[in-house]
Amino acid sequence: MKKILLLLLLTLTLTSCDEQTSVFYYRDGNHLHKELNGTDVEQLVATGYILGVVDTSSLRNCENMRNVTVGQLVDVVKNHLKNNPEVRQNSASQIVESVIKEKFKCN
């Protein structure tokens, strides 16, 4: 378990930069989409990332999310990235926050 947590922390501390633009994103939608469809460890990292966005944003105060499971959050983000490839170049945190706000009707 400690090895998995260490791997998760190391992965989350790495940064990524889109080489074709000068815009820097910690993680973009392409990266998150790849992780959500990757190995078990990659999926765990992506899930942790989604939860981190929720926990550090105004989403944690959304009344409509009181009984929402982690699986639901992951499914909503994963389906959005699958069905909307045109947004994947955007910041992953912006995608996660906007999708969850929309789907769970959060202000």
PDB file of C-alpha atoms in Angstrom:
ATOM      1  CA  MET A   1       0.000   0.000   0.000  1.00  0.00           C
ATOM      2  CA  LYS A   2       2.857   2.370   0.834  1.00  0.00           C
ATOM      3  CA  LYS A   3       4.399   1.708  -2.574  1.00  0.00           C
ATOM      4  CA  ILE A   4       1.135   2.580  -4.336  1.00  0.00           C
ATOM      5  CA  LEU A   5       0.768   5.801  -2.349  1.00  0.00           C
ATOM      6  CA  LEU A   6       4.385   6.717  -3.042  1.00  0.00           C
ATOM      7  CA  LEU A   7       3.880   6.060  -6.748  1.00  0.00           C
ATOM      8  CA  LEU A   8       0.725   8.170  -6.689  1.00  0.00           C
ATOM      9  CA  LEU A   9       2.513  11.050  -4.987  1.00  0.00           C
ATOM     10  CA  LEU A  10       5.471  10.869  -7.359  1.00  0.00           C
ATOM     11  CA  THR A  11       3.205  10.808 -10.383  1.00  0.00           C
ATOM     12  CA  LEU A  12       1.188  13.761  -9.141  1.00  0.00           C
ATOM     13  CA  THR A  13       4.317  15.814  -8.564  1.00  0.00           C
ATOM     14  CA  LEU A  14       5.465  15.437 -12.147  1.00  0.00           C
ATOM     15  CA  THR A  15       4.506  18.153 -14.559  1.00  0.00           C
ATOM     16  CA  SER A  16       3.664  17.996 -18.204  1.00  0.00           C
ATOM     17  CA  CYS A  17       3.983  20.568 -20.919  1.00  0.00           C
ATOM     18  CA  ASP A  18       2.402  20.492 -24.311  1.00  0.00           C
ATOM     19  CA  GLU A  19       5.396  20.716 -26.634  1.00  0.00           C
ATOM     20  CA  GLN A  20       3.430  22.245 -29.502  1.00  0.00           C
ATOM     21  CA  THR A  21       2.290  25.320 -27.558  1.00  0.00           C
ATOM     22  CA  SER A  22       3.765  27.628 -24.995  1.00  0.00           C
ATOM     23  CA  VAL A  23       0.782  27.137 -22.695  1.00  0.00           C
ATOM     24  CA  PHE A  24       1.737  25.134 -19.624  1.00  0.00           C
ATOM     25  CA  TYR A  25      -0.742  22.796 -17.956  1.00  0.00           C
ATOM     26  CA  TYR A  26      -0.014  20.572 -15.026  1.00  0.00           C
ATOM     27  CA  ARG A  27      -2.157  17.944 -16.727  1.00  0.00           C
ATOM     28  CA  ASP A  28      -4.330  18.317 -19.814  1.00  0.00           C
ATOM     29  CA  GLY A  29      -7.411  16.397 -20.881  1.00  0.00           C
ATOM     30  CA  ASN A  30      -5.410  14.147 -23.208  1.00  0.00           C
ATOM     31  CA  HIS A  31      -3.217  13.051 -20.332  1.00  0.00           C
ATOM     32  CA  LEU A  32      -6.213  12.470 -18.038  1.00  0.00           C
ATOM     33  CA  HIS A  33      -8.081  10.559 -20.772  1.00  0.00           C
ATOM     34  CA  LYS A  34      -5.073   8.308 -21.306  1.00  0.00           C
ATOM     35  CA  GLU A  35      -4.790   7.604 -17.584  1.00  0.00           C
ATOM     36  CA  LEU A  36      -8.510   6.907 -17.192  1.00  0.00           C
ATOM     37  CA  ASN A  37      -8.189   4.248 -19.897  1.00  0.00           C
ATOM     38  CA  GLY A  38      -4.789   2.963 -18.815  1.00  0.00           C
ATOM     39  CA  THR A  39      -3.425   0.476 -16.341  1.00  0.00           C
ATOM     40  CA  ASP A  40      -4.866   0.033 -12.861  1.00  0.00           C
ATOM     41  CA  VAL A  41      -2.176   2.304 -11.444  1.00  0.00           C
ATOM     42  CA  GLU A  42      -2.849   4.988 -14.071  1.00  0.00           C
ATOM     43  CA  GLN A  43      -6.569   4.794 -13.331  1.00  0.00           C
ATOM     44  CA  LEU A  44      -5.819   5.185  -9.624  1.00  0.00           C
ATOM     45  CA  VAL A  45      -3.717   8.267 -10.349  1.00  0.00           C
ATOM     46  CA  ALA A  46      -6.498   9.746 -12.509  1.00  0.00           C
ATOM     47  CA  THR A  47      -9.074   9.056  -9.806  1.00  0.00           C
ATOM     48  CA  GLY A  48      -6.862  10.771  -7.240  1.00  0.00           C
ATOM     49  CA  TYR A  49      -6.468  13.727  -9.572  1.00  0.00           C
ATOM     50  CA  ILE A  50     -10.245  14.072 -10.043  1.00  0.00           C
ATOM     51  CA  LEU A  51     -10.800  13.882  -6.280  1.00  0.00           C
ATOM     52  CA  GLY A  52      -8.083  16.477  -5.757  1.00  0.00           C
ATOM     53  CA  VAL A  53      -9.812  18.884  -8.137  1.00  0.00           C
ATOM     54  CA  VAL A  54     -13.127  18.353  -6.356  1.00  0.00           C
ATOM     55  CA  ASP A  55     -11.587  18.760  -2.897  1.00  0.00           C
ATOM     56  CA  THR A  56      -9.733  21.953  -3.764  1.00  0.00           C
ATOM     57  CA  SER A  57     -12.543  23.688  -5.629  1.00  0.00           C
ATOM     58  CA  SER A  58     -15.954  25.076  -4.814  1.00  0.00           C
ATOM     59  CA  LEU A  59     -17.406  21.697  -5.831  1.00  0.00           C
ATOM     60  CA  ARG A  60     -16.926  20.315  -2.333  1.00  0.00           C
ATOM     61  CA  ASN A  61     -19.675  22.680  -1.152  1.00  0.00           C
ATOM     62  CA  CYS A  62     -22.192  21.582  -3.788  1.00  0.00           C
ATOM     63  CA  GLU A  63     -25.369  20.285  -2.133  1.00  0.00           C
ATOM     64  CA  ASN A  64     -26.175  18.055  -5.119  1.00  0.00           C
ATOM     65  CA  MET A  65     -22.988  16.065  -4.563  1.00  0.00           C
ATOM     66  CA  ARG A  66     -23.676  14.875  -1.008  1.00  0.00           C
ATOM     67  CA  ASN A  67     -24.341  11.256  -2.025  1.00  0.00           C
ATOM     68  CA  VAL A  68     -22.248  11.128  -5.194  1.00  0.00           C
ATOM     69  CA  THR A  69     -19.726   8.292  -5.227  1.00  0.00           C
ATOM     70  CA  VAL A  70     -16.143   8.429  -6.435  1.00  0.00           C
ATOM     71  CA  GLY A  71     -17.143   6.040  -9.209  1.00  0.00           C
ATOM     72  CA  GLN A  72     -19.800   8.454 -10.431  1.00  0.00           C
ATOM     73  CA  LEU A  73     -17.322  11.326 -10.551  1.00  0.00           C
ATOM     74  CA  VAL A  74     -14.833   9.247 -12.504  1.00  0.00           C
ATOM     75  CA  ASP A  75     -17.512   7.953 -14.894  1.00  0.00           C
ATOM     76  CA  VAL A  76     -18.809  11.458 -15.627  1.00  0.00           C
ATOM     77  CA  VAL A  77     -15.330  12.789 -16.411  1.00  0.00           C
ATOM     78  CA  LYS A  78     -14.311   9.693 -18.383  1.00  0.00           C
ATOM     79  CA  ASN A  79     -17.484   9.779 -20.503  1.00  0.00           C
ATOM     80  CA  HIS A  80     -17.090  13.491 -21.167  1.00  0.00           C
ATOM     81  CA  LEU A  81     -13.511  13.074 -22.359  1.00  0.00           C
ATOM     82  CA  LYS A  82     -14.508  10.108 -24.529  1.00  0.00           C
ATOM     83  CA  ASN A  83     -17.464  11.908 -26.122  1.00  0.00           C
ATOM     84  CA  ASN A  84     -15.828  15.350 -26.468  1.00  0.00           C
ATOM     85  CA  PRO A  85     -12.298  14.892 -27.841  1.00  0.00           C
ATOM     86  CA  GLU A  86     -12.271  18.521 -28.974  1.00  0.00           C
ATOM     87  CA  VAL A  87     -11.784  19.698 -25.356  1.00  0.00           C
ATOM     88  CA  ARG A  88      -8.940  17.377 -24.390  1.00  0.00           C
ATOM     89  CA  GLN A  89      -6.209  19.955 -25.077  1.00  0.00           C
ATOM     90  CA  ASN A  90      -7.593  22.077 -22.217  1.00  0.00           C
ATOM     91  CA  SER A  91      -6.448  21.971 -18.619  1.00  0.00           C
ATOM     92  CA  ALA A  92      -7.627  18.771 -16.931  1.00  0.00           C
ATOM     93  CA  SER A  93      -8.633  20.646 -13.796  1.00  0.00           C
ATOM     94  CA  GLN A  94     -10.800  23.031 -15.810  1.00  0.00           C
ATOM     95  CA  ILE A  95     -12.432  20.113 -17.624  1.00  0.00           C
ATOM     96  CA  VAL A  96     -13.119  18.208 -14.402  1.00  0.00           C
ATOM     97  CA  GLU A  97     -14.571  21.225 -12.621  1.00  0.00           C
ATOM     98  CA  SER A  98     -16.791  22.365 -15.498  1.00  0.00           C
ATOM     99  CA  VAL A  99     -18.109  18.866 -16.265  1.00  0.00           C
ATOM    100  CA  ILE A 100     -18.972  18.104 -12.658  1.00  0.00           C
ATOM    101  CA  LYS A 101     -20.590  21.516 -12.195  1.00  0.00           C
ATOM    102  CA  GLU A 102     -22.716  20.909 -15.283  1.00  0.00           C
ATOM    103  CA  LYS A 103     -23.710  17.313 -14.598  1.00  0.00           C
ATOM    104  CA  PHE A 104     -24.486  17.759 -10.909  1.00  0.00           C
ATOM    105  CA  LYS A 105     -25.943  21.242 -11.316  1.00  0.00           C
ATOM    106  CA  CYS A 106     -23.517  23.006  -9.015  1.00  0.00           C
ATOM    107  CA  ASN A 107     -23.170  26.781  -9.045  1.00  0.00           C
TER     108      ASN A 107
END
